[in-house]
Amino acid sequence: VESVALKDGLLALLESPAPVTLEINAVQRIDTAGMQLLTAFVRERESQGRQVRWRGSAPALSAAAALLGLAAVLRLPDQAP
Amino acid sequence: MTIDLAQFHDTFFEESFELLDSMEAALLKLDIGAPDSELINTIFRVAHSIKGGSATFGFSEIASFTHSLETLLDELRTGRMQVTLAMSDILLKSVDVMRAMLRAVQAKQPIDQQRVSDLQFDLELMIVQKNAAEAVTAAEAAAPAVLPASAAPCASLPSATVAQAQAAPLADAPAAHWKISFRPYRELFARGNDPLRMMRELADLGQLIVNADVDALPSLAKLEPQECHLAWTLELHGSVAEEAIRQVFEWTEGDCELQIIRVESPAAWSDEATADAILSTLAAEATSPQAPAAAAPAELPAVEPSAQVSPAAVAKYEAPPKAEATVATLGDSGSIRVSVEKIDELMNTVGELVITQAMLSQLGTMIEGSTAEKLRAGLGQLERNMRELQESVMRVRMLPISFVFSRFPRMVRDLAQRLGKHIELKLTGEQTELDKTVLEKIGDPLVHLVRNSIDHGIESPEVRAAAGKPAFGTVHLDACHRGGNIAVEVSDDGAGLDKDRILAKARARGLVGPTDLLTDEQVHDLIFLPGFSTAEKTTDVSGRGVGMDVVRRNVKELGGKIELRTERGKGSRFIITLPLTLAIVDGQSVAVGSETYIVPLISIVESMQLRSSNVSRLSGRGEVFSFRGDYLPIIRLHELYGVEPRTRNLHEGLVVVAEGDGRRVGLFVDDLLGQQQVVIKSLEANYGHVEGVSGATILGDGSVALILDVPGIIRAASLRAAA
């Protein structure tokens, strides 16, 4: 259910010509389905030459990205481990 | 709740036998010294599945034996042991023993304990003496090899590999790591599995490197949030047991493709190259104080318990490979198992439908009026659909001949080894399909022909060398469609048939007069006589003179024929022609009086009108007519079946020259009606056996026509003539 809402939110931003900044400070937990949506979003934006920026830090998100091997695709901001 | 496991026994046996067949096939394909890891995995999976199944059903002897086998195979799979000739022999023997055990259990007979424990001992000995086995490998390589390519790769085995294999301890070496390919199906999330949780568990086991495959990811708009489109390749470093890894994936059974491969890496694990990808630290970080205190616990509760409440270790170990096997079978064939009775029932119903349709078509021609044309168009459509339906149902009964061919590689290998001959077996046309009943009955004759080729046909390597032939003799099995028939050929490049010797033997036994001159064909015919053998000494393979007559009889019973072409010093070819199916026959319908009879087309040589000058009457032998310089007896069908004919004058009717049992006769009939495929209805099943009749069929007008058994008629006629 949450992932459906996330998808709709991301879809709305997908075509935005301006750089999109995602505020991730509030991310407490995320599952693989959520990570998959983010990955699809970032990948598609990049293929269109549009940027995605991240603001804030979310250890849960970073850890999940690393564990799923998606850190490189998502270009998450560097964080002190 | 108790479940009666006995109801699954049959399925288990059936599957196990099939698995063993595939294991045997894989073993025979296995190159000594340079084995294909996929083949070894196949072999391993078979042992593993049978072990699992037999343990489940309480067949402890089989489970115990397969456990030893599996241990040995695991050594092969991980590359700690090499495939040697001795190894492949012992593995093939294991297949035999497992088959024997399964048969015994199936038949509720005692298992041959001695044989099992002997082989099990050998298997275990092989594992224990692994280092010694390496030495044996070298010795093996030096010994004369029987199979192609067996010697060289062993001899050239790099010493480094050997050394490494010796050095590797039995337990998982720290130098080794695991490669895991994890490709979830889309349903993975929906089944409550979260790869993130699994990765975390893996990262707890050792150093984990994750590579995600995002290529299958659709565009965001098309992405169903609850479908998984990601896949991963993982490397797990550290001394981790395979069970521990499988445990992590335990709940994904059936929801993913999972491969866990052990990789030997002599080079030390390099920190810098992969430093940024090492995740064990990161995983720890997720629960570190830096993360919001609520995060980790909130995320985990649904997950943790499942990891702790784990079923018995054995069950865990079993589950994932089973998933793999299921996936493989689904992907490979996507087939279902149907009992033969059900198909036969279907065939029967379709046969009845064909008859009904024929009746309707005939009625359609009699109807007149405005709607008649429409009716006939509809009937024409019905006829086409019927034919398609009939063909489809027939195809269901068809199996590729590879089911029969697959037993030959093993047989040829064993025979060649025993006889000290070098033989290469070539199989072609394995995908040619034929009726299951035909398939089942053609196996034994083929085995006989192949044994003959190897024993009598192919010469010993020395003789071949002297004759300037390659040392490896070739036995070639081929199958192909030829018209409405299947031709199966067994050929070899051996010595061929020695015509003079056959003739001499036949003269000595009084089968042929001392001055009779025989054509090649007639000489070849001699070898199909009962008890005829030119072998100087009887081996346990062949030479007792039982065989070729049985081969010919079996082939004839299937409505087929066997031909022989041979050239001395060059080899021989046996060509078996078989009907596609036993349920339908191509027939010529003939009229005798008011009755219609069907003569199978395969028996007919030609049909002709007789001139009275061609016919003569021999005292005591009945009527004969001259046919291409031969005199053939005339059999009047109206006399044979006691019907009133339209004519008794030979020149007013027709003679169908038919062949059967090696002889030809002329069947006197009133008229030829037409050729058609007829569905054979067994008389035996509905009435009883009638001499000279092989079955009956129902014609379009609903009347019954008898199908002639030409060989039977000829036999009966010659008996009468002799009396």
PDB file of C-alpha atoms in Angstrom, chain B residues 402-654:
ATOM      1  CA  SER B 402      15.414 -40.928 -28.000  1.00  0.00           C
ATOM      2  CA  PHE B 403      13.563 -42.792 -25.232  1.00  0.00           C
ATOM      3  CA  VAL B 404      14.892 -45.977 -26.802  1.00  0.00           C
ATOM      4  CA  PHE B 405      18.160 -44.586 -28.107  1.00  0.00           C
ATOM      5  CA  SER B 406      19.152 -43.260 -24.707  1.00  0.00           C
ATOM      6  CA  ARG B 407      19.925 -46.717 -23.394  1.00  0.00           C
ATOM      7  CA  PHE B 408      22.559 -47.330 -26.032  1.00  0.00           C
ATOM      8  CA  PRO B 409      25.466 -45.096 -24.989  1.00  0.00           C
ATOM      9  CA  ARG B 410      25.781 -46.997 -21.726  1.00  0.00           C
ATOM     10  CA  MET B 411      25.363 -50.384 -23.360  1.00  0.00           C
ATOM     11  CA  VAL B 412      27.880 -49.659 -26.107  1.00  0.00           C
ATOM     12  CA  ARG B 413      30.385 -48.331 -23.602  1.00  0.00           C
ATOM     13  CA  ASP B 414      30.128 -51.433 -21.424  1.00  0.00           C
ATOM     14  CA  LEU B 415      30.224 -53.847 -24.341  1.00  0.00           C
ATOM     15  CA  ALA B 416      33.165 -52.144 -25.966  1.00  0.00           C
ATOM     16  CA  GLN B 417      35.044 -52.255 -22.717  1.00  0.00           C
ATOM     17  CA  ARG B 418      34.329 -55.937 -22.274  1.00  0.00           C
ATOM     18  CA  LEU B 419      35.239 -56.909 -25.809  1.00  0.00           C
ATOM     19  CA  GLY B 420      38.285 -54.663 -25.964  1.00  0.00           C
ATOM     20  CA  LYS B 421      37.004 -52.823 -29.019  1.00  0.00           C
ATOM     21  CA  HIS B 422      37.048 -49.141 -29.743  1.00  0.00           C
ATOM     22  CA  ILE B 423      33.606 -48.002 -30.637  1.00  0.00           C
ATOM     23  CA  GLU B 424      32.033 -44.692 -31.307  1.00  0.00           C
ATOM     24  CA  LEU B 425      28.268 -44.547 -31.175  1.00  0.00           C
ATOM     25  CA  LYS B 426      26.522 -42.055 -33.389  1.00  0.00           C
ATOM     26  CA  LEU B 427      22.889 -41.230 -32.741  1.00  0.00           C
ATOM     27  CA  THR B 428      20.879 -39.190 -35.188  1.00  0.00           C
ATOM     28  CA  GLY B 429      17.205 -38.451 -35.627  1.00  0.00           C
ATOM     29  CA  GLU B 430      16.548 -38.954 -31.930  1.00  0.00           C
ATOM     30  CA  GLN B 431      13.669 -36.522 -32.118  1.00  0.00           C
ATOM     31  CA  THR B 432      11.748 -38.684 -34.575  1.00  0.00           C
ATOM     32  CA  GLU B 433       8.487 -39.523 -32.924  1.00  0.00           C
ATOM     33  CA  LEU B 434       6.590 -42.740 -32.985  1.00  0.00           C
ATOM     34  CA  ASP B 435       3.759 -44.395 -31.177  1.00  0.00           C
ATOM     35  CA  LYS B 436       4.476 -45.407 -27.607  1.00  0.00           C
ATOM     36  CA  THR B 437       3.414 -49.005 -28.218  1.00  0.00           C
ATOM     37  CA  VAL B 438       5.716 -49.296 -31.200  1.00  0.00           C
ATOM     38  CA  LEU B 439       8.440 -47.607 -29.240  1.00  0.00           C
ATOM     39  CA  GLU B 440       8.216 -50.081 -26.397  1.00  0.00           C
ATOM     40  CA  LYS B 441       8.436 -53.050 -28.700  1.00  0.00           C
ATOM     41  CA  ILE B 442      11.249 -51.848 -30.895  1.00  0.00           C
ATOM     42  CA  GLY B 443      13.751 -51.537 -28.048  1.00  0.00           C
ATOM     43  CA  ASP B 444      14.720 -55.188 -27.787  1.00  0.00           C
ATOM     44  CA  PRO B 445      15.229 -55.776 -31.510  1.00  0.00           C
ATOM     45  CA  LEU B 446      17.411 -52.678 -31.673  1.00  0.00           C
ATOM     46  CA  VAL B 447      19.466 -53.797 -28.702  1.00  0.00           C
ATOM     47  CA  HIS B 448      20.009 -57.058 -30.485  1.00  0.00           C
ATOM     48  CA  LEU B 449      21.122 -55.423 -33.701  1.00  0.00           C
ATOM     49  CA  VAL B 450      23.503 -53.104 -31.891  1.00  0.00           C
ATOM     50  CA  ARG B 451      25.006 -55.979 -29.905  1.00  0.00           C
ATOM     51  CA  ASN B 452      25.451 -57.900 -33.132  1.00  0.00           C
ATOM     52  CA  SER B 453      27.135 -54.960 -34.768  1.00  0.00           C
ATOM     53  CA  ILE B 454      29.564 -54.605 -31.918  1.00  0.00           C
ATOM     54  CA  ASP B 455      30.274 -58.284 -31.465  1.00  0.00           C
ATOM     55  CA  HIS B 456      30.331 -59.510 -35.074  1.00  0.00           C
ATOM     56  CA  GLY B 457      30.466 -56.355 -37.106  1.00  0.00           C
ATOM     57  CA  ILE B 458      33.181 -54.147 -35.665  1.00  0.00           C
ATOM     58  CA  GLU B 459      36.588 -55.790 -35.763  1.00  0.00           C
ATOM     59  CA  SER B 460      39.192 -55.633 -33.037  1.00  0.00           C
ATOM     60  CA  PRO B 461      41.474 -52.571 -33.199  1.00  0.00           C
ATOM     61  CA  GLU B 462      44.353 -54.689 -34.569  1.00  0.00           C
ATOM     62  CA  VAL B 463      42.285 -56.121 -37.395  1.00  0.00           C
ATOM     63  CA  ARG B 464      40.950 -52.688 -38.212  1.00  0.00           C
ATOM     64  CA  ALA B 465      44.435 -51.234 -38.297  1.00  0.00           C
ATOM     65  CA  ALA B 466      45.548 -54.026 -40.637  1.00  0.00           C
ATOM     66  CA  ALA B 467      42.615 -53.275 -42.930  1.00  0.00           C
ATOM     67  CA  GLY B 468      43.542 -49.610 -42.964  1.00  0.00           C
ATOM     68  CA  LYS B 469      40.445 -48.549 -41.080  1.00  0.00           C
ATOM     69  CA  PRO B 470      40.366 -46.076 -38.214  1.00  0.00           C
ATOM     70  CA  ALA B 471      40.788 -47.780 -34.834  1.00  0.00           C
ATOM     71  CA  PHE B 472      37.415 -46.519 -33.690  1.00  0.00           C
ATOM     72  CA  GLY B 473      34.603 -48.456 -35.261  1.00  0.00           C
ATOM     73  CA  THR B 474      31.385 -46.549 -35.732  1.00  0.00           C
ATOM     74  CA  VAL B 475      27.945 -47.841 -34.885  1.00  0.00           C
ATOM     75  CA  HIS B 476      25.298 -45.519 -36.169  1.00  0.00           C
ATOM     76  CA  LEU B 477      21.684 -45.440 -35.050  1.00  0.00           C
ATOM     77  CA  ASP B 478      19.409 -43.310 -37.137  1.00  0.00           C
ATOM     78  CA  ALA B 479      15.690 -42.703 -37.272  1.00  0.00           C
ATOM     79  CA  CYS B 480      13.663 -40.732 -39.755  1.00  0.00           C
ATOM     80  CA  HIS B 481      10.220 -40.399 -41.237  1.00  0.00           C
ATOM     81  CA  ARG B 482       9.812 -41.999 -44.617  1.00  0.00           C
ATOM     82  CA  GLY B 483       6.348 -41.517 -46.032  1.00  0.00           C
ATOM     83  CA  GLY B 484       3.854 -42.772 -43.506  1.00  0.00           C
ATOM     84  CA  ASN B 485       6.510 -44.901 -41.919  1.00  0.00           C
ATOM     85  CA  ILE B 486       9.452 -44.628 -39.614  1.00  0.00           C
ATOM     86  CA  ALA B 487      12.774 -45.989 -40.760  1.00  0.00           C
ATOM     87  CA  VAL B 488      15.215 -46.971 -38.056  1.00  0.00           C
ATOM     88  CA  GLU B 489      18.671 -47.874 -39.187  1.00  0.00           C
ATOM     89  CA  VAL B 490      21.499 -49.625 -37.410  1.00  0.00           C
ATOM     90  CA  SER B 491      24.689 -49.453 -39.401  1.00  0.00           C
ATOM     91  CA  ASP B 492      28.329 -50.141 -38.686  1.00  0.00           C
ATOM     92  CA  ASP B 493      31.582 -49.824 -40.547  1.00  0.00           C
ATOM     93  CA  GLY B 494      32.718 -53.273 -39.527  1.00  0.00           C
ATOM     94  CA  ALA B 495      33.481 -56.424 -41.429  1.00  0.00           C
ATOM     95  CA  GLY B 496      30.125 -56.815 -43.107  1.00  0.00           C
ATOM     96  CA  LEU B 497      28.494 -60.167 -43.695  1.00  0.00           C
ATOM     97  CA  ASP B 498      30.609 -62.945 -45.091  1.00  0.00           C
ATOM     98  CA  LYS B 499      28.387 -64.346 -47.799  1.00  0.00           C
ATOM     99  CA  ASP B 500      30.526 -67.398 -48.460  1.00  0.00           C
ATOM    100  CA  ARG B 501      30.647 -68.365 -44.836  1.00  0.00           C
ATOM    101  CA  ILE B 502      26.905 -68.009 -44.436  1.00  0.00           C
ATOM    102  CA  LEU B 503      26.341 -70.098 -47.526  1.00  0.00           C
ATOM    103  CA  ALA B 504      28.801 -72.745 -46.400  1.00  0.00           C
ATOM    104  CA  LYS B 505      27.133 -72.951 -43.025  1.00  0.00           C
ATOM    105  CA  ALA B 506      23.700 -73.160 -44.628  1.00  0.00           C
ATOM    106  CA  ARG B 507      24.895 -75.940 -46.939  1.00  0.00           C
ATOM    107  CA  ALA B 508      26.455 -77.799 -44.044  1.00  0.00           C
ATOM    108  CA  ARG B 509      23.165 -77.669 -42.209  1.00  0.00           C
ATOM    109  CA  GLY B 510      21.251 -78.716 -45.266  1.00  0.00           C
ATOM    110  CA  LEU B 511      19.283 -75.504 -45.482  1.00  0.00           C
ATOM    111  CA  VAL B 512      20.514 -74.953 -49.014  1.00  0.00           C
ATOM    112  CA  GLY B 513      21.267 -77.623 -51.581  1.00  0.00           C
ATOM    113  CA  PRO B 514      24.967 -78.051 -52.466  1.00  0.00           C
ATOM    114  CA  THR B 515      24.455 -76.746 -55.978  1.00  0.00           C
ATOM    115  CA  ASP B 516      21.783 -74.101 -55.351  1.00  0.00           C
ATOM    116  CA  LEU B 517      22.763 -70.611 -56.373  1.00  0.00           C
ATOM    117  CA  LEU B 518      21.350 -67.914 -54.174  1.00  0.00           C
ATOM    118  CA  THR B 519      20.981 -64.199 -54.741  1.00  0.00           C
ATOM    119  CA  ASP B 520      22.511 -61.852 -52.206  1.00  0.00           C
ATOM    120  CA  GLU B 521      19.072 -61.178 -50.892  1.00  0.00           C
ATOM    121  CA  GLN B 522      18.378 -64.841 -50.320  1.00  0.00           C
ATOM    122  CA  VAL B 523      21.695 -65.249 -48.545  1.00  0.00           C
ATOM    123  CA  HIS B 524      20.884 -62.333 -46.277  1.00  0.00           C
ATOM    124  CA  ASP B 525      17.583 -63.958 -45.547  1.00  0.00           C
ATOM    125  CA  LEU B 526      19.412 -66.958 -44.132  1.00  0.00           C
ATOM    126  CA  ILE B 527      20.644 -65.052 -41.113  1.00  0.00           C
ATOM    127  CA  PHE B 528      17.051 -64.454 -40.072  1.00  0.00           C
ATOM    128  CA  LEU B 529      16.438 -68.198 -39.775  1.00  0.00           C
ATOM    129  CA  PRO B 530      16.021 -69.598 -36.272  1.00  0.00           C
ATOM    130  CA  GLY B 531      19.185 -71.021 -34.790  1.00  0.00           C
ATOM    131  CA  PHE B 532      21.434 -69.747 -37.540  1.00  0.00           C
ATOM    132  CA  SER B 533      24.819 -68.432 -36.484  1.00  0.00           C
ATOM    133  CA  THR B 534      28.192 -68.322 -38.124  1.00  0.00           C
ATOM    134  CA  ALA B 535      30.011 -67.252 -35.002  1.00  0.00           C
ATOM    135  CA  GLU B 536      32.900 -69.598 -34.386  1.00  0.00           C
ATOM    136  CA  LYS B 537      32.595 -69.333 -30.703  1.00  0.00           C
ATOM    137  CA  THR B 538      29.699 -68.325 -28.572  1.00  0.00           C
ATOM    138  CA  THR B 539      30.362 -65.283 -26.458  1.00  0.00           C
ATOM    139  CA  ASP B 540      28.114 -64.063 -23.715  1.00  0.00           C
ATOM    140  CA  VAL B 541      27.144 -61.269 -26.058  1.00  0.00           C
ATOM    141  CA  SER B 542      25.882 -63.157 -29.047  1.00  0.00           C
ATOM    142  CA  GLY B 543      26.522 -66.085 -31.303  1.00  0.00           C
ATOM    143  CA  ARG B 544      24.040 -68.564 -29.992  1.00  0.00           C
ATOM    144  CA  GLY B 545      21.940 -68.125 -33.084  1.00  0.00           C
ATOM    145  CA  VAL B 546      18.966 -66.912 -31.125  1.00  0.00           C
ATOM    146  CA  GLY B 547      18.171 -63.476 -32.182  1.00  0.00           C
ATOM    147  CA  MET B 548      17.873 -62.434 -35.745  1.00  0.00           C
ATOM    148  CA  ASP B 549      14.777 -64.582 -36.201  1.00  0.00           C
ATOM    149  CA  VAL B 550      13.318 -63.016 -33.076  1.00  0.00           C
ATOM    150  CA  VAL B 551      14.257 -59.579 -34.320  1.00  0.00           C
ATOM    151  CA  ARG B 552      12.469 -60.188 -37.575  1.00  0.00           C
ATOM    152  CA  ARG B 553       9.432 -61.656 -35.853  1.00  0.00           C
ATOM    153  CA  ASN B 554       9.175 -58.674 -33.501  1.00  0.00           C
ATOM    154  CA  VAL B 555       9.453 -56.229 -36.344  1.00  0.00           C
ATOM    155  CA  LYS B 556       6.819 -58.096 -38.332  1.00  0.00           C
ATOM    156  CA  GLU B 557       4.492 -58.145 -35.370  1.00  0.00           C
ATOM    157  CA  LEU B 558       4.651 -54.392 -35.428  1.00  0.00           C
ATOM    158  CA  GLY B 559       3.617 -54.410 -39.055  1.00  0.00           C
ATOM    159  CA  GLY B 560       7.112 -53.469 -40.146  1.00  0.00           C
ATOM    160  CA  LYS B 561       9.875 -55.059 -42.141  1.00  0.00           C
ATOM    161  CA  ILE B 562      13.611 -55.400 -41.851  1.00  0.00           C
ATOM    162  CA  GLU B 563      16.110 -55.192 -44.666  1.00  0.00           C
ATOM    163  CA  LEU B 564      19.808 -55.819 -44.712  1.00  0.00           C
ATOM    164  CA  ARG B 565      22.449 -54.236 -46.887  1.00  0.00           C
ATOM    165  CA  THR B 566      25.991 -55.277 -46.415  1.00  0.00           C
ATOM    166  CA  GLU B 567      29.301 -55.102 -48.153  1.00  0.00           C
ATOM    167  CA  ARG B 568      32.147 -57.285 -47.136  1.00  0.00           C
ATOM    168  CA  GLY B 569      34.846 -55.377 -45.344  1.00  0.00           C
ATOM    169  CA  LYS B 570      32.841 -52.158 -45.383  1.00  0.00           C
ATOM    170  CA  GLY B 571      30.054 -52.827 -42.928  1.00  0.00           C
ATOM    171  CA  SER B 572      26.373 -53.625 -42.746  1.00  0.00           C
ATOM    172  CA  ARG B 573      23.130 -51.712 -42.486  1.00  0.00           C
ATOM    173  CA  PHE B 574      19.937 -53.012 -41.016  1.00  0.00           C
ATOM    174  CA  ILE B 575      16.931 -50.949 -41.995  1.00  0.00           C
ATOM    175  CA  ILE B 576      13.746 -51.401 -40.032  1.00  0.00           C
ATOM    176  CA  THR B 577      10.619 -49.847 -41.459  1.00  0.00           C
ATOM    177  CA  LEU B 578       7.800 -49.392 -39.003  1.00  0.00           C
ATOM    178  CA  PRO B 579       4.309 -47.977 -39.162  1.00  0.00           C
ATOM    179  CA  LEU B 580       3.864 -44.717 -37.245  1.00  0.00           C
ATOM    180  CA  THR B 581       1.159 -46.208 -35.143  1.00  0.00           C
ATOM    181  CA  LEU B 582      -0.613 -49.445 -34.497  1.00  0.00           C
ATOM    182  CA  ALA B 583      -3.986 -47.794 -34.105  1.00  0.00           C
ATOM    183  CA  ILE B 584      -4.443 -46.819 -37.707  1.00  0.00           C
ATOM    184  CA  VAL B 585      -3.508 -48.652 -40.848  1.00  0.00           C
ATOM    185  CA  ASP B 586      -3.307 -47.564 -44.443  1.00  0.00           C
ATOM    186  CA  GLY B 587      -5.558 -49.990 -46.186  1.00  0.00           C
ATOM    187  CA  GLN B 588      -6.799 -50.932 -49.620  1.00  0.00           C
ATOM    188  CA  SER B 589     -10.450 -51.828 -49.474  1.00  0.00           C
ATOM    189  CA  VAL B 590     -11.451 -54.687 -51.731  1.00  0.00           C
ATOM    190  CA  ALA B 591     -14.865 -56.076 -52.568  1.00  0.00           C
ATOM    191  CA  VAL B 592     -15.736 -59.724 -52.414  1.00  0.00           C
ATOM    192  CA  GLY B 593     -19.415 -60.273 -53.130  1.00  0.00           C
ATOM    193  CA  SER B 594     -21.306 -57.940 -50.855  1.00  0.00           C
ATOM    194  CA  GLU B 595     -18.498 -57.773 -48.318  1.00  0.00           C
ATOM    195  CA  THR B 596     -15.661 -55.300 -48.029  1.00  0.00           C
ATOM    196  CA  TYR B 597     -12.249 -56.307 -46.721  1.00  0.00           C
ATOM    197  CA  ILE B 598      -9.236 -54.190 -45.919  1.00  0.00           C
ATOM    198  CA  VAL B 599      -5.782 -55.290 -47.084  1.00  0.00           C
ATOM    199  CA  PRO B 600      -3.000 -53.382 -45.300  1.00  0.00           C
ATOM    200  CA  LEU B 601      -1.091 -51.414 -47.928  1.00  0.00           C
ATOM    201  CA  ILE B 602       2.232 -52.484 -46.457  1.00  0.00           C
ATOM    202  CA  SER B 603       1.510 -56.081 -47.553  1.00  0.00           C
ATOM    203  CA  ILE B 604       0.512 -55.260 -51.100  1.00  0.00           C
ATOM    204  CA  VAL B 605       3.055 -55.645 -53.884  1.00  0.00           C
ATOM    205  CA  GLU B 606       0.720 -54.809 -56.744  1.00  0.00           C
ATOM    206  CA  SER B 607      -2.704 -55.540 -58.131  1.00  0.00           C
ATOM    207  CA  MET B 608      -3.389 -56.978 -61.560  1.00  0.00           C
ATOM    208  CA  GLN B 609      -5.917 -58.539 -63.840  1.00  0.00           C
ATOM    209  CA  LEU B 610      -5.222 -62.138 -64.728  1.00  0.00           C
ATOM    210  CA  ARG B 611      -5.292 -63.600 -68.197  1.00  0.00           C
ATOM    211  CA  SER B 612      -6.394 -67.176 -68.242  1.00  0.00           C
ATOM    212  CA  SER B 613      -3.179 -68.080 -70.046  1.00  0.00           C
ATOM    213  CA  ASN B 614      -1.220 -67.067 -66.937  1.00  0.00           C
ATOM    214  CA  VAL B 615      -3.065 -69.449 -64.692  1.00  0.00           C
ATOM    215  CA  SER B 616      -2.266 -73.093 -64.286  1.00  0.00           C
ATOM    216  CA  ARG B 617      -3.580 -75.716 -61.980  1.00  0.00           C
ATOM    217  CA  LEU B 618      -1.147 -77.961 -60.168  1.00  0.00           C
ATOM    218  CA  SER B 619      -2.374 -81.261 -58.847  1.00  0.00           C
ATOM    219  CA  GLY B 620      -2.666 -81.083 -55.089  1.00  0.00           C
ATOM    220  CA  ARG B 621      -1.290 -77.534 -54.953  1.00  0.00           C
ATOM    221  CA  GLY B 622      -4.279 -75.637 -56.212  1.00  0.00           C
ATOM    222  CA  GLU B 623      -4.093 -72.789 -58.689  1.00  0.00           C
ATOM    223  CA  VAL B 624      -1.008 -70.781 -59.405  1.00  0.00           C
ATOM    224  CA  PHE B 625      -0.289 -67.882 -61.730  1.00  0.00           C
ATOM    225  CA  SER B 626       2.914 -66.652 -63.190  1.00  0.00           C
ATOM    226  CA  PHE B 627       4.199 -63.427 -61.790  1.00  0.00           C
ATOM    227  CA  ARG B 628       7.538 -62.106 -63.017  1.00  0.00           C
ATOM    228  CA  GLY B 629       8.930 -65.522 -63.703  1.00  0.00           C
ATOM    229  CA  ASP B 630       7.618 -66.942 -60.462  1.00  0.00           C
ATOM    230  CA  TYR B 631       4.581 -69.049 -59.787  1.00  0.00           C
ATOM    231  CA  LEU B 632       2.436 -67.761 -56.982  1.00  0.00           C
ATOM    232  CA  PRO B 633      -0.471 -69.608 -55.413  1.00  0.00           C
ATOM    233  CA  ILE B 634      -3.908 -68.050 -55.760  1.00  0.00           C
ATOM    234  CA  ILE B 635      -6.015 -67.691 -52.643  1.00  0.00           C
ATOM    235  CA  ARG B 636      -9.658 -67.070 -53.363  1.00  0.00           C
ATOM    236  CA  LEU B 637     -10.911 -64.806 -50.595  1.00  0.00           C
ATOM    237  CA  HIS B 638     -14.518 -65.827 -51.199  1.00  0.00           C
ATOM    238  CA  GLU B 639     -13.590 -69.426 -50.429  1.00  0.00           C
ATOM    239  CA  LEU B 640     -11.543 -68.422 -47.435  1.00  0.00           C
ATOM    240  CA  TYR B 641     -14.340 -66.410 -45.864  1.00  0.00           C
ATOM    241  CA  GLY B 642     -17.290 -68.283 -47.320  1.00  0.00           C
ATOM    242  CA  VAL B 643     -19.051 -65.468 -49.122  1.00  0.00           C
ATOM    243  CA  GLU B 644     -20.875 -65.563 -52.430  1.00  0.00           C
ATOM    244  CA  PRO B 645     -18.676 -63.738 -54.971  1.00  0.00           C
ATOM    245  CA  ARG B 646     -19.785 -61.729 -57.919  1.00  0.00           C
ATOM    246  CA  THR B 647     -17.663 -63.899 -60.135  1.00  0.00           C
ATOM    247  CA  ARG B 648     -15.699 -67.113 -59.881  1.00  0.00           C
ATOM    248  CA  ASN B 649     -13.867 -66.575 -63.158  1.00  0.00           C
ATOM    249  CA  LEU B 650     -10.321 -65.536 -62.418  1.00  0.00           C
ATOM    250  CA  HIS B 651     -10.062 -63.249 -65.424  1.00  0.00           C
ATOM    251  CA  GLU B 652     -13.221 -61.365 -64.440  1.00  0.00           C
ATOM    252  CA  GLY B 653     -11.928 -60.308 -61.059  1.00  0.00           C
ATOM    253  CA  LEU B 654      -8.615 -58.964 -59.847  1.00  0.00           C
TER     254      LEU B 654
END
